[in-house]
Structures are given as C-alpha cells and as structure tokens.
Coordinates of C-alpha atoms in Angstrom, one line a residue:
Chain A
M1 CA 16.2 -15.4 24.4
S2 CA 15.6 -18.8 23.0
I3 CA 14.6 -19.5 19.5
L4 CA 11.6 -21.5 20.8
I5 CA 10.0 -18.4 22.4
V6 CA 10.6 -16.4 19.2
G7 CA 9.0 -19.2 17.2
L8 CA 6.0 -19.3 19.6
G9 CA 5.5 -15.6 19.3
F10 CA 5.6 -15.7 15.5
A11 CA 3.2 -18.7 15.5
A12 CA 0.8 -16.9 17.9
M13 CA 0.8 -13.9 15.7
L14 CA 0.1 -15.9 12.6
A15 CA -2.6 -17.9 14.3
L16 CA -4.4 -14.7 15.4
M17 CA -4.1 -13.3 11.9
L18 CA -5.5 -16.5 10.4
L19 CA -8.5 -16.2 12.8
S20 CA -9.2 -12.9 11.0
I21 CA -8.3 -10.8 14.0
P22 CA -7.2 -7.5 12.5
V23 CA -3.5 -7.7 11.6
A24 CA -2.7 -4.6 13.7
V25 CA -4.2 -6.2 16.8
A26 CA -2.4 -9.5 16.1
I27 CA 1.0 -7.7 15.9
I28 CA 0.5 -5.6 19.0
A29 CA -1.0 -8.4 21.0
V30 CA 2.2 -10.4 20.6
G31 CA 4.5 -7.3 20.7
A32 CA 3.0 -5.8 23.9
F33 CA 2.2 -9.0 25.7
G34 CA 5.6 -10.6 24.7
G35 CA 7.4 -7.4 25.9
F36 CA 5.4 -7.5 29.2
L37 CA 6.2 -11.1 29.8
M38 CA 9.9 -10.5 29.3
Y39 CA 10.4 -7.1 30.8
G40 CA 7.3 -6.2 32.7
M41 CA 5.7 -2.8 32.6
P42 CA 8.8 -0.7 31.9
L43 CA 8.9 -1.9 28.3
V44 CA 5.2 -1.5 27.8
D45 CA 5.4 2.0 29.3
M46 CA 7.8 3.0 26.6
M47 CA 5.1 2.4 24.0
G48 CA 3.5 5.9 24.2
G49 CA 6.7 7.5 23.2
V50 CA 7.2 5.1 20.4
I51 CA 3.6 5.8 19.1
W52 CA 4.3 9.5 19.1
S53 CA 7.7 9.3 17.4
S54 CA 6.6 6.8 14.8
L55 CA 3.6 8.9 13.8
N56 CA 5.5 12.2 14.0
S57 CA 7.8 11.2 11.1
P58 CA 8.3 12.2 7.4
S59 CA 8.0 8.7 6.1
M60 CA 4.6 8.3 7.9
L61 CA 3.5 11.6 6.3
A62 CA 4.5 10.4 2.8
I63 CA 1.9 7.6 3.0
P64 CA -1.3 9.7 3.0
L65 CA 0.3 12.2 0.6
F66 CA 1.0 9.5 -2.0
M67 CA -2.4 8.0 -1.4
L68 CA -4.0 11.4 -2.0
L69 CA -2.0 11.8 -5.2
G70 CA -3.2 8.4 -6.4
E71 CA -6.8 9.2 -5.5
L72 CA -6.7 12.5 -7.4
L73 CA -5.3 10.9 -10.5
L74 CA -7.9 8.1 -10.3
R75 CA -11.1 10.0 -9.3
G76 CA -10.1 13.1 -11.4
G77 CA -10.3 10.8 -14.4
I78 CA -6.8 11.8 -15.4
A79 CA -5.6 8.2 -16.1
D80 CA -8.8 6.9 -17.7
R81 CA -7.9 7.5 -21.3
M82 CA -4.3 6.0 -21.0
Y83 CA -5.4 2.7 -22.5
D84 CA -6.8 4.1 -25.8
A85 CA -3.8 6.4 -26.0
M86 CA -1.3 3.6 -25.7
A87 CA -3.3 1.1 -27.8
V88 CA -2.9 3.1 -31.0
W89 CA 0.8 3.1 -30.7
L90 CA 1.4 -0.5 -29.4
A91 CA -1.2 -2.3 -31.6
R92 CA 1.3 -2.7 -34.4
L93 CA 3.7 -4.8 -32.2
P94 CA 3.5 -8.6 -32.5
G95 CA 1.2 -9.4 -29.6
G96 CA -0.7 -6.1 -30.1
L97 CA -3.0 -5.1 -27.4
L98 CA -1.4 -7.5 -24.9
H99 CA 1.5 -5.1 -24.7
T100 CA -1.0 -2.3 -24.1
N101 CA -2.4 -4.3 -21.2
V102 CA 1.0 -4.6 -19.6
A103 CA 2.0 -1.0 -20.2
T104 CA -1.2 0.6 -19.2
C105 CA -1.6 -1.6 -16.1
T106 CA 2.0 -0.8 -15.1
L107 CA 1.6 3.0 -15.5
F108 CA -1.9 3.0 -14.0
S109 CA -1.1 1.0 -10.9
A110 CA 2.1 3.0 -10.4
T111 CA 0.2 6.2 -10.4
S112 CA -3.0 5.1 -8.7
G113 CA -1.3 2.8 -6.2
S114 CA -4.4 0.5 -6.3
S115 CA -4.5 -2.9 -8.0
V116 CA -8.3 -3.0 -7.6
A117 CA -8.7 0.4 -9.3
T118 CA -6.3 -0.7 -12.0
A119 CA -8.1 -3.9 -12.9
A120 CA -11.5 -2.1 -12.7
T121 CA -10.5 0.8 -14.9
V122 CA -8.1 -0.8 -17.4
G123 CA -10.0 -4.1 -17.5
T124 CA -13.3 -2.5 -18.2
I125 CA -11.8 -0.5 -21.1
A126 CA -9.6 -3.3 -22.4
L127 CA -11.7 -6.4 -22.3
P128 CA -14.4 -5.3 -24.8
A129 CA -11.5 -4.2 -27.2
L130 CA -9.7 -7.5 -26.8
K131 CA -12.9 -9.3 -27.5
Q132 CA -13.7 -7.2 -30.5
Y133 CA -10.3 -8.0 -32.0
Q134 CA -10.6 -11.7 -31.2
Y135 CA -7.8 -12.1 -28.7
D136 CA -7.7 -15.4 -26.8
T137 CA -9.2 -15.0 -23.3
R138 CA -6.4 -16.4 -21.2
P139 CA -3.4 -14.4 -22.4
A140 CA -5.6 -11.3 -22.3
L141 CA -6.7 -11.8 -18.7
G142 CA -3.2 -12.9 -17.7
S143 CA -1.5 -9.9 -19.1
L144 CA -3.9 -7.6 -17.3
A145 CA -3.5 -9.3 -13.9
A146 CA 0.3 -9.4 -14.2
G147 CA 0.7 -5.8 -15.5
G148 CA -1.2 -4.6 -12.5
T149 CA 1.3 -6.0 -10.1
L150 CA 4.2 -3.9 -11.3
G151 CA 2.8 -0.7 -9.8
I152 CA 4.0 -1.7 -6.3
L153 CA 7.6 -2.0 -7.5
I154 CA 7.7 1.1 -9.7
P155 CA 7.9 4.2 -7.5
P156 CA 6.1 5.9 -5.8
S157 CA 5.3 2.7 -3.9
I158 CA 3.5 2.5 -0.6
N159 CA 5.0 -1.0 -0.1
L160 CA 8.5 0.4 -0.5
L161 CA 7.7 3.2 1.9
V162 CA 6.4 0.8 4.5
Y163 CA 9.5 -1.5 4.0
G164 CA 11.8 1.6 4.4
S165 CA 10.2 2.5 7.7
L166 CA 10.4 -1.1 9.0
A167 CA 13.9 -1.8 7.8
N168 CA 15.1 1.8 8.7
T169 CA 16.5 2.3 5.1
S170 CA 16.4 5.3 2.8
V171 CA 13.1 5.6 1.0
G172 CA 14.7 7.7 -1.7
Q173 CA 17.2 4.9 -2.4
L174 CA 14.5 2.3 -2.4
F175 CA 12.5 4.3 -4.9
A176 CA 15.6 4.5 -7.1
A177 CA 16.2 0.8 -6.7
G178 CA 12.7 -0.1 -7.9
V179 CA 12.9 1.6 -11.2
V180 CA 15.2 -0.6 -13.3
P181 CA 13.8 -3.9 -12.0
G182 CA 10.3 -2.6 -12.5
L183 CA 10.9 -1.6 -16.1
L184 CA 13.0 -4.7 -16.9
M185 CA 10.2 -6.9 -15.6
A186 CA 7.6 -5.0 -17.8
L187 CA 10.0 -5.6 -20.7
S188 CA 10.4 -9.3 -19.9
F189 CA 6.6 -9.6 -19.9
S190 CA 6.6 -8.0 -23.4
V191 CA 9.3 -10.3 -24.6
Y192 CA 7.2 -13.2 -23.5
I193 CA 4.2 -11.8 -25.3
F194 CA 6.4 -11.4 -28.5
I195 CA 7.5 -15.0 -28.3
A196 CA 4.3 -16.8 -27.1
H197 CA 1.5 -14.6 -28.5
G198 CA 3.3 -12.8 -31.4
K199 CA 0.4 -13.6 -33.7
A200 CA -2.3 -12.3 -31.4
G201 CA -4.0 -9.1 -32.4
G202 CA -3.5 -9.4 -36.2
K203 CA -7.1 -8.4 -36.7
A204 CA -6.7 -5.1 -34.9
T205 CA -6.1 -3.3 -38.2
A206 CA -8.4 -0.4 -37.3
L207 CA -6.1 0.5 -34.5
M208 CA -3.0 0.1 -36.6
E209 CA -4.3 2.4 -39.3
T210 CA -5.1 5.2 -36.9
P211 CA -3.7 8.4 -38.6
L212 CA -0.6 9.9 -37.0
A213 CA -2.3 13.2 -36.2
Q214 CA -5.0 11.3 -34.3
K215 CA -2.3 9.2 -32.5
L216 CA -0.5 12.4 -31.4
Q217 CA -3.8 13.9 -30.4
M218 CA -4.5 10.9 -28.2
A219 CA -1.0 10.9 -26.7
K220 CA -2.0 14.0 -24.7
H221 CA -3.8 11.7 -22.3
L222 CA -0.4 10.3 -21.4
V223 CA 1.0 13.7 -20.5
P224 CA -0.4 14.2 -16.9
P225 CA 0.6 10.8 -15.5
L226 CA 4.0 11.1 -17.1
V227 CA 4.6 14.7 -15.9
I228 CA 3.6 13.8 -12.4
F229 CA 5.8 10.7 -12.4
G230 CA 8.6 12.7 -13.9
V231 CA 8.4 15.5 -11.4
V232 CA 7.9 13.3 -8.3
M233 CA 10.8 11.0 -9.3
G234 CA 12.9 13.7 -10.8
S235 CA 12.8 15.8 -7.7
I236 CA 13.8 12.8 -5.5
Y237 CA 16.6 11.6 -7.8
G238 CA 17.8 15.2 -8.5
G239 CA 18.2 15.7 -4.8
L240 CA 15.7 18.6 -4.9
A241 CA 13.2 17.1 -2.6
T242 CA 12.7 14.3 -0.1
P243 CA 10.2 11.6 -0.9
T244 CA 7.7 13.3 1.4
E245 CA 8.2 16.7 -0.3
S246 CA 7.9 15.1 -3.7
A247 CA 4.6 13.6 -2.7
A248 CA 3.3 17.0 -1.7
I249 CA 4.5 18.5 -4.9
G250 CA 2.8 15.6 -6.8
V251 CA -0.5 16.3 -5.0
M252 CA -0.4 20.0 -6.1
I253 CA 0.4 19.1 -9.7
A254 CA -2.4 16.5 -9.7
L255 CA -4.8 19.2 -8.5
F256 CA -3.7 21.4 -11.4
F257 CA -4.3 18.7 -13.9
V258 CA -7.7 17.9 -12.4
A259 CA -8.6 21.5 -12.6
L260 CA -7.4 21.6 -16.2
N261 CA -9.6 18.6 -16.9
R262 CA -12.4 20.7 -15.5
R263 CA -13.2 18.2 -12.8
L264 CA -12.1 20.1 -9.7
S265 CA -15.0 20.3 -7.2
V266 CA -15.4 20.3 -3.5
D267 CA -17.2 17.0 -3.7
L268 CA -14.2 15.4 -5.6
L269 CA -11.8 16.8 -3.0
I270 CA -13.9 15.3 -0.2
E271 CA -14.2 12.0 -1.9
C272 CA -10.5 11.8 -2.5
S273 CA -9.8 12.8 1.1
I274 CA -12.1 10.2 2.5
Q275 CA -10.7 7.4 0.3
A276 CA -7.1 8.4 1.0
A277 CA -7.8 8.6 4.7
K278 CA -9.3 5.1 4.7
T279 CA -6.4 3.5 2.8
S280 CA -3.8 5.4 4.7
G281 CA -5.5 4.5 8.0
M282 CA -5.3 0.8 7.3
V283 CA -1.6 1.0 6.3
M284 CA -0.5 3.4 9.0
I285 CA -2.0 1.5 11.8
V286 CA -0.3 -1.8 10.9
L287 CA 2.9 0.2 10.5
V288 CA 2.7 1.8 13.9
C289 CA 2.0 -1.6 15.5
A290 CA 4.9 -3.2 13.6
L291 CA 7.2 -0.4 14.8
L292 CA 6.0 -1.1 18.4
L293 CA 6.8 -4.8 17.8
N294 CA 10.2 -3.8 16.5
V295 CA 10.9 -2.3 20.0
T296 CA 10.1 -5.6 21.7
I297 CA 12.1 -7.5 19.1
S298 CA 15.2 -5.4 19.6
M299 CA 14.9 -5.1 23.4
T300 CA 14.3 -8.9 24.0
G301 CA 17.1 -10.0 21.7
A302 CA 14.7 -11.9 19.5
A303 CA 16.4 -10.7 16.4
Q304 CA 19.8 -11.9 17.6
A305 CA 18.3 -15.3 18.6
I306 CA 16.9 -15.9 15.2
T307 CA 19.9 -14.6 13.4
Q308 CA 22.2 -17.0 15.4
W309 CA 19.8 -19.9 14.7
I310 CA 19.8 -19.2 11.0
A311 CA 23.6 -18.7 11.0
S312 CA 24.0 -22.2 12.6
F313 CA 22.8 -23.8 9.4
G314 CA 25.7 -22.2 7.6
L315 CA 23.6 -21.4 4.5
H316 CA 25.3 -19.7 1.6
Q317 CA 23.8 -16.3 0.7
L318 CA 22.1 -17.7 -2.4
S319 CA 20.7 -20.7 -0.6
L320 CA 19.3 -18.4 2.2
L321 CA 17.6 -16.3 -0.5
L322 CA 16.2 -19.4 -2.2
V323 CA 14.8 -20.5 1.2
L324 CA 13.3 -17.1 1.7
L325 CA 11.8 -17.1 -1.9
L326 CA 10.0 -20.3 -1.1
F327 CA 8.9 -19.0 2.3
Y328 CA 7.4 -15.9 0.8
I329 CA 5.7 -17.7 -2.0
L330 CA 4.0 -19.9 0.6
L331 CA 3.1 -16.9 2.7
G332 CA 1.7 -15.1 -0.3
T333 CA -0.8 -17.8 -1.1
F334 CA -2.9 -16.8 1.9
M335 CA -1.6 -13.4 3.0
D336 CA -1.8 -9.9 1.4
A337 CA 1.3 -7.8 0.7
M338 CA 1.1 -5.4 3.6
S339 CA 0.6 -8.2 6.2
M340 CA 3.5 -10.1 4.7
L341 CA 5.7 -7.0 5.0
V342 CA 4.9 -6.2 8.6
L343 CA 4.9 -9.8 9.8
T344 CA 8.3 -10.7 8.3
V345 CA 10.5 -7.6 7.8
P346 CA 11.4 -7.0 11.5
I347 CA 12.6 -10.6 11.8
V348 CA 14.1 -11.2 8.4
I349 CA 16.1 -8.0 8.1
P350 CA 18.7 -8.8 10.8
I351 CA 19.1 -12.2 9.2
V352 CA 19.8 -10.9 5.7
V353 CA 22.0 -8.1 6.8
T354 CA 24.1 -10.5 8.8
A355 CA 24.4 -12.6 5.7
G356 CA 25.8 -9.6 3.9
I357 CA 22.8 -8.8 1.8
D358 CA 22.0 -5.1 1.2
P359 CA 18.7 -4.1 2.8
I360 CA 17.9 -1.9 -0.3
W361 CA 18.3 -4.9 -2.5
F362 CA 16.2 -7.0 -0.2
G363 CA 13.5 -4.4 -0.2
I364 CA 13.1 -4.9 -4.0
F365 CA 13.2 -8.7 -3.5
I366 CA 10.5 -8.7 -0.9
V367 CA 8.3 -6.4 -3.0
I368 CA 8.6 -8.7 -6.0
M369 CA 7.5 -11.5 -3.7
C370 CA 4.5 -9.3 -2.8
E371 CA 3.8 -9.0 -6.5
V372 CA 4.0 -12.7 -7.0
A373 CA 1.5 -13.1 -4.2
L374 CA -1.0 -10.9 -6.1
I375 CA -1.2 -13.4 -8.9
T376 CA -0.7 -16.7 -7.2
P377 CA -3.8 -18.8 -6.7
P378 CA -6.0 -19.5 -4.7
I379 CA -6.5 -15.9 -3.6
G380 CA -4.2 -13.6 -5.6
M381 CA -6.0 -10.2 -5.4
N382 CA -5.3 -9.3 -9.0
L383 CA -6.5 -12.6 -10.3
F384 CA -9.7 -12.0 -8.5
V385 CA -10.3 -8.5 -9.6
V386 CA -9.5 -9.2 -13.2
H387 CA -11.8 -12.1 -13.2
G388 CA -14.4 -9.8 -11.6
V389 CA -14.4 -7.4 -14.5
R390 CA -14.9 -10.1 -17.2
I391 CA -17.8 -9.5 -19.5
D392 CA -18.3 -13.2 -20.4
N393 CA -18.9 -15.6 -17.5
G394 CA -15.9 -17.8 -18.0
P395 CA -14.2 -19.8 -15.3
Y396 CA -11.8 -18.4 -12.7
S397 CA -9.2 -20.9 -14.0
D398 CA -8.8 -18.9 -17.2
V399 CA -7.2 -16.0 -15.4
V400 CA -5.1 -18.3 -13.1
R401 CA -3.7 -20.1 -16.2
G402 CA -3.3 -16.9 -18.1
A403 CA -1.2 -15.3 -15.3
F404 CA 0.9 -18.4 -14.5
P405 CA 3.6 -17.8 -17.2
Y406 CA 4.1 -14.4 -15.6
V407 CA 4.6 -16.0 -12.2
V408 CA 7.3 -18.1 -13.7
I409 CA 8.9 -15.0 -15.4
M410 CA 8.9 -13.2 -12.0
M411 CA 10.6 -16.1 -10.3
L412 CA 13.2 -16.4 -13.0
F413 CA 13.7 -12.6 -12.9
T414 CA 14.2 -12.8 -9.1
I415 CA 16.8 -15.4 -9.5
V416 CA 18.6 -13.2 -12.0
L417 CA 18.5 -10.4 -9.5
M418 CA 20.1 -12.7 -6.9
I419 CA 22.9 -13.6 -9.2
F420 CA 23.3 -10.0 -10.5
P421 CA 22.4 -7.8 -7.6
G422 CA 23.9 -4.8 -9.5
I423 CA 20.7 -4.6 -11.6
V424 CA 18.9 -3.3 -8.5
M425 CA 21.8 -1.5 -6.9
W426 CA 23.1 0.4 -10.0
L427 CA 20.7 3.4 -9.8
P428 CA 20.7 3.9 -6.0
N429 CA 24.5 3.6 -6.0
L430 CA 24.8 6.0 -8.9
L431 CA 22.6 8.5 -7.1
A432 CA 24.5 8.1 -3.9
G433 CA 27.7 8.9 -5.9
Q434 CA 29.3 5.5 -5.1
S435 CA 29.9 4.2 -8.5
Chain B
M1 CA -21.5 7.2 12.1
Q2 CA -21.2 8.0 8.4
T3 CA -21.5 11.7 9.1
Y4 CA -18.8 11.4 11.8
A5 CA -16.6 9.6 9.2
R6 CA -17.3 12.3 6.6
I7 CA -16.3 15.1 9.1
L8 CA -13.1 13.3 10.0
G9 CA -12.4 12.7 6.3
I10 CA -12.8 16.4 5.5
L11 CA -10.5 17.4 8.5
F12 CA -8.0 14.8 7.3
G13 CA -8.1 16.1 3.7
T14 CA -7.9 19.8 4.6
M15 CA -4.8 19.1 6.7
M16 CA -3.2 17.1 3.8
F17 CA -4.0 19.6 1.1
L18 CA -2.9 22.6 3.1
L19 CA 0.3 20.8 4.1
S20 CA 1.0 19.9 0.5
A21 CA 0.7 23.5 -0.6
V22 CA 3.0 24.7 2.2
I23 CA 5.6 22.0 1.6
M24 CA 5.6 22.8 -2.2
L25 CA 6.1 26.5 -1.4
E26 CA 8.9 25.7 1.0
T27 CA 10.6 23.4 -1.4
L28 CA 10.4 26.0 -4.3
L29 CA 11.6 28.8 -2.1
R30 CA 14.4 26.8 -0.7
K31 CA 15.7 25.6 -4.1
L32 CA 15.0 28.8 -6.1
F33 CA 15.8 31.5 -3.6
S34 CA 17.5 29.7 -0.8
I35 CA 14.8 31.0 1.6
S36 CA 13.3 28.7 4.2
L37 CA 9.9 29.3 5.8
G38 CA 11.3 27.4 8.8
G39 CA 9.8 24.6 10.7
I40 CA 7.7 23.0 7.9
D41 CA 9.2 19.6 8.6
E42 CA 8.2 19.9 12.2
L43 CA 4.7 21.1 11.3
G44 CA 4.3 18.2 8.9
G45 CA 5.3 15.8 11.7
Y46 CA 2.7 17.2 14.0
A47 CA 0.1 17.2 11.2
I48 CA 0.5 13.5 10.4
A49 CA 0.5 12.6 14.1
V50 CA -2.9 14.4 14.4
A51 CA -4.2 13.1 11.0
A52 CA -3.3 9.5 11.6
P53 CA -5.8 8.7 14.3
L54 CA -8.6 10.3 12.2
A55 CA -7.5 7.9 9.4
F56 CA -7.6 4.9 11.8
T57 CA -11.1 5.8 12.7
L58 CA -12.3 6.2 9.1
A59 CA -10.8 2.8 8.1
L60 CA -12.5 1.3 11.1
I61 CA -16.0 2.7 10.2
D62 CA -15.5 1.4 6.7
N63 CA -14.4 -2.0 7.9
S64 CA -11.2 -1.5 6.0
H65 CA -8.6 -2.6 8.6
I66 CA -6.6 -5.5 7.2
R67 CA -8.0 -8.8 8.2
I68 CA -7.0 -12.1 6.7
N69 CA -10.1 -14.1 6.0
Q70 CA -8.9 -16.8 3.6
L71 CA -9.4 -19.5 6.2
T72 CA -12.3 -18.1 8.1
S73 CA -14.3 -17.5 5.0
R74 CA -14.6 -21.3 4.8
L75 CA -16.1 -21.5 8.3
P76 CA -19.9 -21.7 8.9
S77 CA -21.5 -18.3 8.8
Q78 CA -22.3 -18.4 12.5
A79 CA -18.6 -18.8 13.3
Q80 CA -17.7 -16.0 11.0
A81 CA -20.2 -13.8 12.7
V82 CA -18.7 -14.5 16.1
L83 CA -15.2 -13.8 14.7
N84 CA -16.4 -10.4 13.4
A85 CA -17.6 -9.5 16.9
V86 CA -14.3 -10.6 18.3
A87 CA -12.5 -8.5 15.7
M88 CA -14.5 -5.4 16.7
L89 CA -13.9 -6.0 20.4
S90 CA -10.2 -6.5 19.8
I91 CA -9.8 -3.3 17.8
A92 CA -11.7 -1.4 20.4
L93 CA -9.2 -2.7 22.9
L94 CA -6.4 -1.6 20.6
S95 CA -7.9 1.9 20.4
I96 CA -8.1 2.1 24.2
F97 CA -4.5 0.9 24.4
F98 CA -3.4 3.7 22.0
F99 CA -5.4 6.3 23.9
Y100 CA -4.1 5.2 27.3
F101 CA -0.5 5.6 26.1
T102 CA -1.3 8.9 24.4
V103 CA -2.6 10.2 27.7
E104 CA 0.5 8.9 29.5
T105 CA 2.8 10.5 27.0
V106 CA 1.0 13.9 27.2
L107 CA 1.1 13.8 31.0
D108 CA 4.8 13.1 30.9
T109 CA 5.3 16.0 28.5
H110 CA 3.3 18.2 30.9
T111 CA 5.3 17.1 33.9
Y112 CA 8.7 17.4 32.4
K113 CA 7.8 20.4 30.2
S114 CA 9.3 18.7 27.2
I115 CA 10.5 20.7 24.3
A116 CA 10.9 19.6 20.7
Q117 CA 14.6 19.0 19.7
T118 CA 14.2 21.4 16.7
P119 CA 15.3 25.0 15.9
L120 CA 11.8 26.2 16.9
A121 CA 12.1 24.4 20.3
T122 CA 8.3 24.1 20.3
P123 CA 6.9 23.1 23.8
L124 CA 5.5 19.6 22.9
I125 CA 2.4 20.1 25.0
Y126 CA 0.8 22.2 22.3
P127 CA 1.0 19.7 19.4
Q128 CA 0.5 16.8 21.7
S129 CA -2.7 18.2 23.2
I130 CA -4.2 18.3 19.7
W131 CA -2.9 14.8 19.1
L132 CA -4.7 13.7 22.3
V133 CA -8.0 15.1 21.1
A134 CA -7.5 13.4 17.6
M135 CA -6.6 10.1 19.3
L136 CA -9.9 10.3 21.2
T137 CA -11.8 10.0 17.9
F138 CA -10.6 6.4 17.5
P139 CA -11.8 4.8 20.8
A140 CA -15.0 7.0 20.6
A141 CA -16.0 5.2 17.4
A142 CA -14.4 1.8 18.2
V143 CA -16.1 1.4 21.5
I144 CA -19.5 2.3 20.1
L145 CA -19.1 -0.1 17.2
A146 CA -17.8 -2.8 19.6
L147 CA -20.8 -2.4 21.9
R148 CA -23.1 -2.6 18.8
A149 CA -21.3 -5.8 17.7
L150 CA -21.6 -7.2 21.3
A151 CA -25.3 -6.5 21.4
R152 CA -25.8 -8.3 18.1
L153 CA -23.8 -11.2 19.4
I154 CA -25.9 -11.5 22.6
Q155 CA -29.0 -11.3 20.4
R156 CA -27.5 -14.0 18.2
D157 CA -28.2 -11.7 15.2
W158 CA -25.7 -13.5 12.9
P159 CA -26.9 -11.8 9.6
S160 CA -26.2 -8.3 11.0
L161 CA -22.8 -9.3 12.3
L162 CA -21.9 -10.7 8.9
Q163 CA -23.2 -7.7 7.0
Q164 CA -22.2 -4.8 9.2
F165 CA -18.9 -6.0 10.7
G166 CA -17.4 -8.3 8.1
P167 CA -14.2 -7.2 6.3
V168 CA -14.8 -5.5 3.0
S169 CA -14.7 -8.3 0.4
A170 CA -12.7 -7.9 -2.8
Q171 CA -16.1 -8.1 -4.7
Q172 CA -17.4 -5.1 -2.8
E173 CA -14.2 -3.2 -3.4
L174 CA -14.3 -3.9 -7.1
Q175 CA -18.0 -3.0 -7.3
A176 CA -17.2 0.4 -5.7
E177 CA -14.4 1.0 -8.2
L178 CA -16.7 0.0 -11.1
D179 CA -19.4 2.4 -9.9
D180 CA -16.9 5.2 -9.6
L181 CA -15.6 4.5 -13.1
K182 CA -19.2 4.7 -14.4
K183 CA -19.6 8.0 -12.6
R184 CA -16.4 9.3 -14.2
E185 CA -17.3 8.2 -17.7
S186 CA -20.7 9.9 -17.5
Y187 CA -19.2 13.1 -16.2
T188 CA -19.4 16.1 -18.4
P189 CA -17.8 19.3 -17.2

C-alpha cells in the first residue's frame, strides 16, 4: 500500500471531521470504505465480529464504570467542599489560594473525570474567594484552567483507557505510569506559582488564622475522594483487582459515601445513570469505530507503509518525538482530546514502537498533549469553561494569558520526560517487577 | 423521545450498578476466601455489549456525539443547519450499518451454533440475542431523528435544525453543570 493512499485516507477523515460530521462516522466511513476498496466485501463482512468482540471486553466495561463513579462523586456533592477544605491548609503558602486552585482542580478532575464540571464547581467556589482576597485575575484564572487539565493524566483516566484499547497496552500499567508525571506536573505548577506569584494572597489572613480544630474538621471533606482514589488505585497496583474491577469497587464505595452524605435517592441514581450513559456512549462509539479502522489499517498494510515512510527520514528518536509534539499541538488547536486519540493512535503507534519508544511512555506523552490542547487558544475547552464561570465580565484574553505560562511548563515538562523516560516508566516497571 | 432516553438510561444504570455489586462481591470473595462465583468476567462482557448500544442512543438523543465544529461554527447559519441535517443522516446510516452487522453476526452464531471460549461454554446465541435487541434501540431513534431533520431541511426550517440538531455547545454544557451545582448547594437532607 502506498503512502499516498494512506495520506488520502487520513486527509479524507480529517476533512469529514472538520465538516462537523460526527467523529465516529468520519472514522468508520474511511475505515469501512477504504477496506472495501482494497479488499472488497470480505473485509467489510468481518466487521460484525469486530463490533461484538470490541464491545464484549473488560476495557470497554471500565469506561461506563469509571464514568458512573465520577458522576456519583460529582452529583452526590461529595467533592463540592474540597476547595474550602484545602484552602485553609494551603493559604499560608507563598501564592496562597493559587495552590488551592491547582490542587483542588487536580483532585476534582481526577475524580469527576470532567473538566467542565471541574471548572463549574471549583471556579464558582474559588472565584468569589479570590476576588475577596484581591488576587490578580489572570493568574487566578490561569491556575484554575491549568489545574483542571491534570485530571486526564492522573488515574483513573478515560483517556488512558481509550489509549490502552487502541494501542493494545495494559491499562493497569498506563494508570501506574500516569501517577508520577501527574503529581510532578502539579508540583511544577506550584513551583511556578511560588516563583511568579509568591506575593499573591497576602491578604487572605482570615483563612490563615483558621483554628487548627476547624481545619481538621474541614479536612473530613477530603476523606471520601481520597479513600476512593486510594482504594481504586491501591487495588490495581496491589494486584488485587483489574482496572475494571477497581472501577466497580469504586462505584460501590461512592454509593456508600453518597448514602453517608444522606443524598442517596432513586432520582440521583437515575440522573447519574443517564449522565454516565451519555458520556460513555460518546466515548465508546468512537472507540468501537476506531477499533474497526484498526482492522483496515492492519489488513491493508497502512501501518507498515507509513512506518517505512517515516523511517526513510532517518529521524533520531528525540527528533521524531519533537515532530510529534508539534503535530499534536497543531492538532490540539482545533480538535478535542478524544478525537485526537482515535484519529492518530492507530497510525502513530506502529511508528513509535518501530523507533524503540515504549507504548506505555507514549500513552503518557499523548495524554499530556491532550492536556495542552485543553488550554491552548483559540478553543481550549478549559479556557472556555473557566472564562464562562467568571463573575466579572472581563475579556477572554485574561484566561488565555493566565494559562499560557502553564502551557510552557507542560512543554518543558514533556521535553524532560523525553530526555528522562524513567520518570514515567519507574512505577509501572516497579509494579511489573522489572526494576 | 426524552421518555425513551430516560428508560434506556434507567436500564443502563441498573445493569451497571448490579454489575458493580456482583464484581465487588466476586473480587472480595476471591481475595479473602479464594472462592470464585465463576463467569463474572463473561457476564460483564455481555452486559457491556448490551449496555453500549443503549448509551449510543442516549448520546444521540442528547446531541452529545463528538462533532468538531470549530470551523463550521464560522459558517453562515444556513450552512450550519444543512450540516446538522447531514450529521443526523450520517449517524442514522452508522446505526443501520451497526445493526446490519449485528444481525449478520447473530445469524452466523445461529448457523454455526457458536459457543463462548470460556469455562462456562455459553452458547453465544443467548447473550447475542439480547445484544441484537439492544442494538435495535440505536437505529430506532437515529432513523426517526434523521427523518425529522430531513423534514426540517425540506421545509428549509433553519432555526429548528440549528436548535434541535446542533452539537451541544460548551456554553450549554457549562450552564447545565452550573444549574446542577446550584441544585446541590440548595439540597438539605
């Protein structure tokens, strides 16, 4: 198969997507039609079996279970008081509430799985407090937008699940690989806040002087999300449960906390079910279509064609990754994270694996690229939602400028990961007993 | 259509909650007492195969299927309306495509009397028959919605096409979350 045909297929898919044809349709149109053109009906006839086997799989099941877990934590109001609970502890640090923004957004988006819900909930609570204590607008908005991106890297992450299915890699290992970079990135954000906005928040004395007893009392709001995170991750890392089983356990524990919070009702369960079904439906359908496209790609030799073509440039591993970095930044300016994953992973994985890059490492790389896409203008989703919850009617450029330093930090961080891949691979290797 | 979505959502949620309970029980029994209920993995696989089409349908009714509208949102509203109709027709075709292959798979299973490669050796015709019924919910909704969109297109009813068939905007999504937050804050047990 020639590289020209592969390129045409990719361009056709992109063109359909840009015409706002549903992403699932764009993928399947090219996958099925391309397969038909190359091999006729036999290839197309295989698709029924592929639909059944891709749906009937544990990693597919993990998607709605993690979505349901996030919905329960969100709609059950379990995560709502996290901001206040963190603020009393972190206000004392140079940079004050900006750290709270990063920390709460990180934890909230990791547990709820939704950047829109994160911005809406944390933003609504944080912005009045930030205004009250006279924080500058831009850093405040920027830290909220950037903090909200970290949730897709810190497990449980739907993006990592989808990547795992597409790249045929272990979801447990991917989840392990996301932890250290996720926490280090949150830490880099905090270091930046220390350096650039260390004087911010000096007027938040009321928060700083909160009595210890009250601080401890408020810390109870952090218990449910931390327990769920600990049990879900601990059971995976401890080898007690698969990611799918840990999601199911998470759902049951979340139900317990919702009940403890005296919010458990049939209406709530129905609301969570409907929301989880919607979000799972939109993710699962693109995943099934991408897995069908995978069949065409492997049968027609498209992956080999593109791998050979890339290999002909004789790029060094690092240069290949830098090219991919630019490619993803460009793609991220107009595409959402899920579309980026399904469009590129089937083609890019054979290339990077041939170049000797570990697919687990690459999963983390690509998810960081998705995070960058959330806060790069013109349409970064997090920029938009944080701007949407502002109480004053300031310009959109405030949040764009506020978030820009974090884009730079993410880029630099990614380059560090390229040079020291061990930062990503340490935990998964440790758990696999290789180190 | 909203009632239909609600029923599907309840079915979906019931399956997921029950499955979570059974999986948790199985995991605890396995780790603590080395007892296995047997076949839970397999059951989970069938459950998601059945639940997934319901979720596709719900996402469709809510206009949630991922569409990239960064470029098209700059087009004149009439062009956007036409593209909304095209999107609805295309997703109806996708649902028919899925259903067609589901029928083919189930017919093959029936012909060859296929059995799952698991310890339970379940005859696949049982779970796949339920899967077939679930898969029918998707084209059932998609075709009706596509016909509605087509009717609006023929009537040149651009406002309806924009309002009812456009992708959910970030603004709408955010508003829904803000409303939910307000509801949560005012909640007293």
